Short mmCIF file of C-alpha atoms in Angstrom, two decimals:
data_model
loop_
_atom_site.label_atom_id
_atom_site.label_comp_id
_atom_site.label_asym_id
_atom_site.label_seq_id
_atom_site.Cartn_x
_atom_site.Cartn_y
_atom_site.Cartn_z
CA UNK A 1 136.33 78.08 126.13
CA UNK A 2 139.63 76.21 126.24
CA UNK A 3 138.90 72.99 128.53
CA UNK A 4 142.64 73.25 129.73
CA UNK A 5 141.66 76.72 131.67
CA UNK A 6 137.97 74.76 133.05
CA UNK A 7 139.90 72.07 134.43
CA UNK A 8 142.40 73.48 136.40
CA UNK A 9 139.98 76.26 137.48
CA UNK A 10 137.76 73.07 138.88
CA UNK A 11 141.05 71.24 140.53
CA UNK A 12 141.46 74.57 142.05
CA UNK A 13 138.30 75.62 143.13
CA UNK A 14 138.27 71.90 144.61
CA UNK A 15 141.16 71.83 146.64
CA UNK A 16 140.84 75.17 147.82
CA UNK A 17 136.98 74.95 148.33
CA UNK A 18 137.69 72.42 150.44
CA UNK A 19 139.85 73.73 153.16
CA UNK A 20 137.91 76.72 152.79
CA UNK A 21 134.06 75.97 152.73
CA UNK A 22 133.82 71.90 152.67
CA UNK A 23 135.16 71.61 155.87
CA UNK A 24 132.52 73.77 157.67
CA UNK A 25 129.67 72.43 155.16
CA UNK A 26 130.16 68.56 154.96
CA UNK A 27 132.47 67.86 157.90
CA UNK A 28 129.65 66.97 159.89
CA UNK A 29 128.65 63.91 158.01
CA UNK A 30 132.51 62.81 157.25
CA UNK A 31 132.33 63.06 161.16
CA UNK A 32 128.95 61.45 161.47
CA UNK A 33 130.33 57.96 160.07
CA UNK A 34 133.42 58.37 161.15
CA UNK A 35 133.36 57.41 164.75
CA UNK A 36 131.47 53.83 163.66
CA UNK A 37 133.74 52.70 161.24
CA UNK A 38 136.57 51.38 163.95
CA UNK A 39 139.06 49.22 162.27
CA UNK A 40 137.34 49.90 159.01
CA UNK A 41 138.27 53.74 157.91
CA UNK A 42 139.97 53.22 154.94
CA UNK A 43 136.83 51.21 153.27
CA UNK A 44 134.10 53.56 154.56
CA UNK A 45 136.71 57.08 153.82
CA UNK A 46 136.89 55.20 150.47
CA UNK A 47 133.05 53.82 150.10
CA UNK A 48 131.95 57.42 150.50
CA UNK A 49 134.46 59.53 148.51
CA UNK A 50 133.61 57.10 145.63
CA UNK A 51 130.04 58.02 146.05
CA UNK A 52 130.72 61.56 146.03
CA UNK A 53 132.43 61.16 143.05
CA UNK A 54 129.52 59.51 141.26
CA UNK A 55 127.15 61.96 142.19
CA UNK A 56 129.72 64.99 140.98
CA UNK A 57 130.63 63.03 137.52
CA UNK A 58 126.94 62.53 136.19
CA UNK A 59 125.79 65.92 136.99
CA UNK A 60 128.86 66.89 135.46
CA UNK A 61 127.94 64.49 132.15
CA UNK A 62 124.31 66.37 132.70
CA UNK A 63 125.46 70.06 132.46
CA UNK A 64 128.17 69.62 130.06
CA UNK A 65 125.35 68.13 127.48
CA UNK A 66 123.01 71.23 128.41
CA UNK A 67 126.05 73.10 127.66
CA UNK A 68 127.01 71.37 124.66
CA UNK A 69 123.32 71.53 123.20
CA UNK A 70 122.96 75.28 123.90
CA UNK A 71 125.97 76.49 122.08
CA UNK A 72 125.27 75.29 118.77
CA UNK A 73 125.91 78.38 117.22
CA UNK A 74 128.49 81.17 118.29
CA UNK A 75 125.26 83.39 119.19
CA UNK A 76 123.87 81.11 121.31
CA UNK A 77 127.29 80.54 122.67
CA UNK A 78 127.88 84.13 123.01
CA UNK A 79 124.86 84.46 125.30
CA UNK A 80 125.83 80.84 127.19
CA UNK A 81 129.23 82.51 128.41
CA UNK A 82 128.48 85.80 129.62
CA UNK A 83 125.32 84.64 131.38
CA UNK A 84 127.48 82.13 132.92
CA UNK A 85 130.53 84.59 133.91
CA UNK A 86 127.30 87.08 135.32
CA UNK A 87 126.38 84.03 137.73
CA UNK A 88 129.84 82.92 138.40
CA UNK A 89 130.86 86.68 139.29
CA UNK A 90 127.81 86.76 141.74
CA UNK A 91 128.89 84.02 143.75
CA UNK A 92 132.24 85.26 143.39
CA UNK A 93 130.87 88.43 145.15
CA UNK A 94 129.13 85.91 147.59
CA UNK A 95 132.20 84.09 148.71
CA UNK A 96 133.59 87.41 149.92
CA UNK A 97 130.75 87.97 151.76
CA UNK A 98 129.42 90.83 150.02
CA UNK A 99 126.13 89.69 148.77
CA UNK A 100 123.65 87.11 149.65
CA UNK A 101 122.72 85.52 146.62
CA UNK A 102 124.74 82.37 147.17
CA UNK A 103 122.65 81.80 150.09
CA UNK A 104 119.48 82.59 148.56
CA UNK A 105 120.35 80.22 145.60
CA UNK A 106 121.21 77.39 148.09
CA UNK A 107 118.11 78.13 150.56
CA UNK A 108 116.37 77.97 147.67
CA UNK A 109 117.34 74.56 146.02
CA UNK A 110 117.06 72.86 149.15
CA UNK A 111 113.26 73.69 149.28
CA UNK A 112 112.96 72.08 146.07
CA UNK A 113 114.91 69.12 145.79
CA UNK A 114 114.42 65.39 147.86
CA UNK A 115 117.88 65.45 149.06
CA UNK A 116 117.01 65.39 152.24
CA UNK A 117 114.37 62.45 151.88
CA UNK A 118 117.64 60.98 150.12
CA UNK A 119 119.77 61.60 153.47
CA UNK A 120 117.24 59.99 155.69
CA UNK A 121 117.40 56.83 153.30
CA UNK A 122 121.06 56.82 153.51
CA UNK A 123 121.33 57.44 157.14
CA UNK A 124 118.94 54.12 157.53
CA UNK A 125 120.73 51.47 155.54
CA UNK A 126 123.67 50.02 157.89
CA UNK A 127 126.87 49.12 156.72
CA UNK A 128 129.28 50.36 154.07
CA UNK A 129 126.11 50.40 151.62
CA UNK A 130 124.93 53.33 153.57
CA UNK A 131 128.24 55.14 153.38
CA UNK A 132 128.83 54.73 149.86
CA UNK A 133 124.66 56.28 149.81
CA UNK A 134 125.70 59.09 152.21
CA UNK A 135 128.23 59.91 149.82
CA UNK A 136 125.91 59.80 146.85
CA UNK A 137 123.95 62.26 148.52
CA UNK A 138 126.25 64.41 149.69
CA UNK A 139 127.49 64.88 146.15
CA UNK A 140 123.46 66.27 145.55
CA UNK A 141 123.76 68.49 148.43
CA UNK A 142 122.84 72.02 147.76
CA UNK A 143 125.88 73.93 147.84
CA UNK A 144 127.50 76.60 146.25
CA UNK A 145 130.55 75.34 145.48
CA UNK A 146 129.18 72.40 143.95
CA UNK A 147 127.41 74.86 141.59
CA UNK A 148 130.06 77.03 140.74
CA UNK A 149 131.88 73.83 139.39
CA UNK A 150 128.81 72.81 137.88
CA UNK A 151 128.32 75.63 136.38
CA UNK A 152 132.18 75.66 135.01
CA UNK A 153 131.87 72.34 133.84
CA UNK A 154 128.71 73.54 131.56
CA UNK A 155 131.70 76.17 130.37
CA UNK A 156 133.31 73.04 128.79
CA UNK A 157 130.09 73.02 126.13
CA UNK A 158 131.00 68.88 126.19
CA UNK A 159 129.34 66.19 128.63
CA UNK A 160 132.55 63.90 128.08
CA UNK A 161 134.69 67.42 129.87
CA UNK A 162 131.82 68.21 131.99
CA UNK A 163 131.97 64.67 133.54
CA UNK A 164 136.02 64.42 133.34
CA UNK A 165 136.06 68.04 134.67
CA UNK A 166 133.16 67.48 137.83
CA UNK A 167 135.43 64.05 138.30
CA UNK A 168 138.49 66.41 138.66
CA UNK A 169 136.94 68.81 140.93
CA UNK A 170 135.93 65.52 143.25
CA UNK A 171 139.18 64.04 143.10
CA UNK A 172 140.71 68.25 144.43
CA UNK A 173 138.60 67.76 147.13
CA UNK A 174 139.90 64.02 149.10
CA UNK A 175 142.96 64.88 150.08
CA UNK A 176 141.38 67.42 152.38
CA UNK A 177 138.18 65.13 152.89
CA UNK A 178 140.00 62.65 154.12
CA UNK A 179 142.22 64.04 156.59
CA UNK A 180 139.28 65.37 158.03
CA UNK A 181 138.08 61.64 158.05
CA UNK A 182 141.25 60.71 159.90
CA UNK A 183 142.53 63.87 162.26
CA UNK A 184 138.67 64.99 162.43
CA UNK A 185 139.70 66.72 166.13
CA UNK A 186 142.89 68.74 164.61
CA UNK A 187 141.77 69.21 160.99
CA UNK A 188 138.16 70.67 162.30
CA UNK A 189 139.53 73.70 164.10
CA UNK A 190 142.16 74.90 160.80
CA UNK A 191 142.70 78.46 161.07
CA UNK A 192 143.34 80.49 157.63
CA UNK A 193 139.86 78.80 156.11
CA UNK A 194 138.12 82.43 155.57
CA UNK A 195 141.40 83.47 153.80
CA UNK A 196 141.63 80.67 151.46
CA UNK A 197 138.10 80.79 150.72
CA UNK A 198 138.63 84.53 150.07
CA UNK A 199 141.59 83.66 147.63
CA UNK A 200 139.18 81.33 145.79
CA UNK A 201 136.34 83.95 145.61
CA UNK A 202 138.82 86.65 143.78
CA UNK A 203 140.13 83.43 141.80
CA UNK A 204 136.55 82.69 140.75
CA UNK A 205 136.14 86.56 139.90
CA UNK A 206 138.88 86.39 137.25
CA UNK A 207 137.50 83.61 135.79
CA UNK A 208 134.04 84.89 135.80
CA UNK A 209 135.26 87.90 133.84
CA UNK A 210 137.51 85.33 131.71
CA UNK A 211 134.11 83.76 130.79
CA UNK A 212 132.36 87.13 130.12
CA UNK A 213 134.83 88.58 128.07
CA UNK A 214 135.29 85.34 125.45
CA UNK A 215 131.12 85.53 125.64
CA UNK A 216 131.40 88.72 124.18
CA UNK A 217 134.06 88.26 121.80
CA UNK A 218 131.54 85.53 120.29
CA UNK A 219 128.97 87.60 120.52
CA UNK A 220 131.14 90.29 118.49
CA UNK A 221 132.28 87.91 115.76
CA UNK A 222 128.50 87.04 115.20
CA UNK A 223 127.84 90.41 114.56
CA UNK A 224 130.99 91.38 112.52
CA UNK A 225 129.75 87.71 110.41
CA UNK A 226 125.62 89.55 110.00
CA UNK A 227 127.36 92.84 108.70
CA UNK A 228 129.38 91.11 106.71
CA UNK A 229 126.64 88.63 104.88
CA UNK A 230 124.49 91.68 104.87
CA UNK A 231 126.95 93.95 102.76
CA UNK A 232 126.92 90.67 100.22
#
């Protein structure tokens, strides 16, 4: 798939995902820090974006080598795509509220991971050390948005444009981040949030059937290639 089309569907989804879901999801811990840094916001807004971003570019480094390894033919590749537009077109279908898989997914991961052992770690060191950790860890955070990027980033079949592409999504999400940071009282109660995020679920749609439909045509050129060999 052309990187060009993953990486403006991740500065999208990041921008818009976070006026639209980030706010509600992780504006209690920009909050949560925000009231002790004092004279020191720019630092700690800064210590803890930068450990977001971390956390997003090596997972993105991680799925866009599992993606890489597991198209190393156009059959495998085939398979790769439309099982990834299938999942991307059920959170799609999440986001819009019509389905809970999302939740189930996220409910889920968060049985099975240490983030929150992670959190509790981060939440005990003091100083801007801790807020660069609470970053880290909220960059691990089970979340759905997070995995639809992930999981577009994997579409990139390359850990260097998984990593560039999960650092692009990151980078969507500040401006937003860190107004919320700032203006925490005004930026908190944004109207138009379920509308945006509804914009970005039919957004996410498109691209899930975007991803589908080049799965298939891989799939269809491996089998046009077998016919072809086999009439030889």
């Amino acid at each position: 798939m052309d990187v060009t089309i993953n990486l403006w569907a991740l500065i999208i989804l990041g921008f818009g995902g976070s006026i639209g879901h980030c706010i509600g999801m992780c504006g209690g811990f920009v909050l949560s820090y925000s009231h002790a840094l004092q004279n020191r916001q720019i630092l700690g807004h800064t210590l803890y974006s930068l450990g977001r971003l971390s956390s997003y570019t090596l997972l993105g480094i991680i799925v866009g080598g599992l993606g890489q390894a597991l198209t190393i033919n156009i059959h495998i590749k085939g398979i790769f795509f439309v099982v990834l537009g299938i999942i991307l077109l059920l959170i799609g279908v999440s986001l819009l509220g019509k389905s809970r898989f999302l939740l189930k997914v996220e409910n889920f991961l968060k049985d099975i991971l240490p983030v929150e052992t992670f959190f509790q770690y981060a939440f005990s060191q003091k100083g801007m050390i801790g807020i660069f950790l609470l970053g880290l860890a909220n960059g691990l955070l089970p979340c759905g948005l997070v995995y639809t990027a992930l999981l577009t980033a994997a579409g990139s079949g390359s850990y260097i444009w998984g990593g560039i592409g999960m650092f692009a999504f990151g980078l969507s999400t500040l401006p937003v981040m860190l107004l919320l940071g700032f203006f925490s009282s005004k930026i908190s109660s944004m109207r138009y949030r379920n509308t945006i995020l509804k914009i970005i679920a039919i957004l996410l749609i498109a691209f899930a059937c975007l991803m589908i439909y080049k799965g298939s045509m891989f799939l269809l050129m491996d089998a046009g290639t077998s016919m072809m060999m086999k009439h030889h």
